[in-house]
Amino acid sequence: MLLPEEIKNITNKAIEIRKNAFSFKSGHSFGACVLTTDGEYFEGVNVEGVISSLGVCAEMAALDHGVVHGKYSFKAICTADDNLTYPCGACLQYLAQFSQVNDMDIEIVAVDMSGNYEIKQLSELLPKKFISKSFDEKIKNFNK
Ligand SMILES: [Zn+2]
């Protein structure tokens, strides 16, 4: 369960980073931020590609930003948009593989640019997540 201070930090960071989105095609910018289980924050923005199949969501960029720093265990993720917006299906599934690291549900915060927010659980938004049993031990023990 996110503490009030963690909600304040994760929402502020997602809102603040949104301005850096590389959204030259759609003009629709997203900011995201993850909170690791050891208390660190990593931000991400959407990056659009000239070729349609290229580009990445802000949530995936934030998760990858954590991975770059050797973090694989996430407590929460936040998406900042004009309206309360939750991660897309692909990002929810991407998040689901990280929930396998420690079998914890992950809190998902949607925040608008005024700071209004809602919190859901990954299990609520993706109740039938795909979990690879064959990789379960490898994911849990990776880099330990
Ligand atoms: Zn996405």
CSV table of C-alpha atoms and ligand atoms in Angstrom, one decimal:
chain,number,residue,atom,x,y,z
A,1,MET,CA,0.0,0.0,0.0
A,2,LEU,CA,1.4,3.3,-1.1
A,3,LEU,CA,2.1,5.8,1.7
A,4,PRO,CA,0.9,9.4,1.3
A,5,GLU,CA,4.5,10.6,0.8
A,6,GLU,CA,5.0,8.0,-1.9
A,7,ILE,CA,1.8,9.0,-3.7
A,8,LYS,CA,3.0,12.6,-3.6
A,9,ASN,CA,6.5,11.7,-5.0
A,10,ILE,CA,5.4,9.3,-7.7
A,11,THR,CA,2.6,11.6,-9.0
A,12,ASN,CA,4.8,14.7,-9.0
A,13,LYS,CA,7.6,13.0,-10.8
A,14,ALA,CA,5.3,11.5,-13.5
A,15,ILE,CA,3.7,15.0,-14.0
A,16,GLU,CA,7.1,16.8,-14.1
A,17,ILE,CA,8.7,14.4,-16.6
A,18,ARG,CA,5.8,14.4,-19.0
A,19,LYS,CA,7.2,17.6,-20.7
A,20,ASN,CA,10.1,15.5,-22.1
A,21,ALA,CA,7.9,13.1,-24.1
A,22,PHE,CA,9.0,12.7,-27.7
A,23,SER,CA,5.5,12.9,-29.1
A,24,PHE,CA,6.2,14.7,-32.4
A,25,LYS,CA,3.5,12.8,-34.3
A,26,SER,CA,0.5,12.7,-32.0
A,27,GLY,CA,1.3,15.6,-29.7
A,28,HIS,CA,0.0,13.4,-26.9
A,29,SER,CA,2.5,13.3,-24.2
A,30,PHE,CA,2.6,10.8,-21.3
A,31,GLY,CA,4.8,10.8,-18.2
A,32,ALA,CA,5.3,7.8,-16.0
A,33,CYS,CA,7.2,6.9,-12.9
A,34,VAL,CA,7.9,3.7,-11.1
A,35,LEU,CA,8.7,3.2,-7.4
A,36,THR,CA,11.0,0.2,-6.6
A,37,THR,CA,10.4,-1.9,-3.5
A,38,ASP,CA,13.6,-0.4,-2.1
A,39,GLY,CA,12.3,3.1,-2.4
A,40,GLU,CA,13.8,4.5,-5.6
A,41,TYR,CA,11.9,6.4,-8.4
A,42,PHE,CA,12.6,6.1,-12.1
A,43,GLU,CA,10.7,8.2,-14.7
A,44,GLY,CA,9.8,7.5,-18.3
A,45,VAL,CA,8.1,9.3,-21.2
A,46,ASN,CA,6.5,8.1,-24.5
A,47,VAL,CA,8.8,8.0,-27.4
A,48,GLU,CA,7.2,8.0,-30.8
A,49,GLY,CA,8.8,6.6,-34.0
A,50,VAL,CA,8.7,7.8,-37.6
A,51,ILE,CA,7.9,4.2,-38.4
A,52,SER,CA,4.6,3.2,-36.8
A,53,SER,CA,5.9,0.0,-35.2
A,54,LEU,CA,8.7,1.9,-33.4
A,55,GLY,CA,8.3,3.8,-30.2
A,56,VAL,CA,7.7,3.0,-26.6
A,57,CYS,CA,5.1,3.9,-24.0
A,58,ALA,CA,6.0,6.0,-21.0
A,59,GLU,CA,5.3,3.1,-18.6
A,60,MET,CA,7.7,0.8,-20.5
A,61,ALA,CA,10.3,3.5,-20.6
A,62,ALA,CA,10.0,4.0,-16.8
A,63,LEU,CA,10.3,0.3,-16.1
A,64,ASP,CA,13.3,0.0,-18.5
A,65,HIS,CA,14.8,3.0,-16.7
A,66,GLY,CA,14.6,1.1,-13.5
A,67,VAL,CA,16.1,-2.0,-15.1
A,68,VAL,CA,19.0,0.1,-16.5
A,69,HIS,CA,19.8,0.8,-12.8
A,70,GLY,CA,19.6,-2.9,-11.8
A,71,LYS,CA,16.1,-2.7,-10.4
A,72,TYR,CA,13.6,-5.5,-11.1
A,73,SER,CA,11.2,-5.2,-8.1
A,74,PHE,CA,8.5,-2.6,-8.4
A,75,LYS,CA,5.9,-1.5,-5.9
A,76,ALA,CA,4.0,1.0,-8.0
A,77,ILE,CA,3.8,2.8,-11.4
A,78,CYS,CA,2.2,6.1,-12.2
A,79,THR,CA,0.9,7.4,-15.5
A,80,ALA,CA,0.4,11.2,-16.0
A,81,ASP,CA,-1.9,12.5,-18.7
A,82,ASP,CA,-4.5,15.3,-19.1
A,83,ASN,CA,-7.2,12.9,-17.8
A,84,LEU,CA,-6.9,9.9,-15.5
A,85,THR,CA,-5.3,7.3,-17.8
A,86,TYR,CA,-4.1,3.8,-17.0
A,87,PRO,CA,-1.3,1.9,-18.8
A,88,CYS,CA,-2.2,0.2,-22.1
A,89,GLY,CA,-2.7,-3.6,-22.2
A,90,ALA,CA,0.9,-4.2,-23.5
A,91,CYS,CA,2.3,-2.2,-20.6
A,92,LEU,CA,0.1,-4.0,-18.1
A,93,GLN,CA,1.5,-7.3,-19.4
A,94,TYR,CA,5.1,-5.9,-19.3
A,95,LEU,CA,4.4,-4.9,-15.7
A,96,ALA,CA,3.1,-8.4,-15.0
A,97,GLN,CA,6.4,-10.1,-15.6
A,98,PHE,CA,8.0,-7.8,-13.0
A,99,SER,CA,5.2,-8.8,-10.5
A,100,GLN,CA,6.7,-12.3,-10.9
A,101,VAL,CA,9.9,-11.2,-9.3
A,102,ASN,CA,8.5,-11.2,-5.8
A,103,ASP,CA,4.8,-12.4,-6.4
A,104,MET,CA,3.6,-8.9,-5.3
A,105,ASP,CA,0.7,-7.1,-6.8
A,106,ILE,CA,1.8,-3.7,-8.2
A,107,GLU,CA,-0.1,-0.5,-7.5
A,108,ILE,CA,-1.1,1.5,-10.6
A,109,VAL,CA,-1.7,5.3,-10.1
A,110,ALA,CA,-3.4,7.4,-12.7
A,111,VAL,CA,-2.8,11.1,-12.2
A,112,ASP,CA,-4.0,14.2,-14.2
A,113,MET,CA,-2.1,17.4,-14.6
A,114,SER,CA,-3.9,18.9,-11.6
A,115,GLY,CA,-2.7,16.2,-9.3
A,116,ASN,CA,-6.0,14.3,-9.0
A,117,TYR,CA,-5.4,10.6,-8.9
A,118,GLU,CA,-6.9,7.1,-8.6
A,119,ILE,CA,-5.1,4.0,-7.6
A,120,LYS,CA,-5.8,0.4,-8.9
A,121,GLN,CA,-4.0,-2.8,-8.5
A,122,LEU,CA,-2.4,-4.7,-11.4
A,123,SER,CA,-4.6,-7.7,-10.5
A,124,GLU,CA,-7.7,-5.5,-11.0
A,125,LEU,CA,-6.7,-4.1,-14.4
A,126,LEU,CA,-5.2,-7.4,-15.7
A,127,PRO,CA,-6.9,-10.2,-13.8
A,128,LYS,CA,-5.9,-12.9,-16.3
A,129,LYS,CA,-2.3,-11.8,-16.8
A,130,PHE,CA,0.0,-14.2,-18.7
A,131,ILE,CA,2.5,-15.8,-16.3
A,132,SER,CA,5.2,-18.0,-17.7
A,133,LYS,CA,5.6,-20.8,-15.2
A,134,SER,CA,8.6,-22.1,-17.1
A,135,PHE,CA,10.5,-18.8,-16.4
A,136,ASP,CA,9.1,-18.3,-12.9
A,137,GLU,CA,12.3,-19.5,-11.0
A,138,LYS,CA,14.6,-17.7,-13.5
A,139,ILE,CA,12.7,-14.4,-13.0
A,140,LYS,CA,12.7,-14.7,-9.2
A,141,ASN,CA,16.4,-15.6,-9.0
A,142,PHE,CA,17.7,-13.3,-11.7
A,143,ASN,CA,20.8,-11.4,-10.5
A,144,LYS,CA,20.5,-12.6,-6.9
B,1,ZN,ZN,1.6,1.2,-23.0
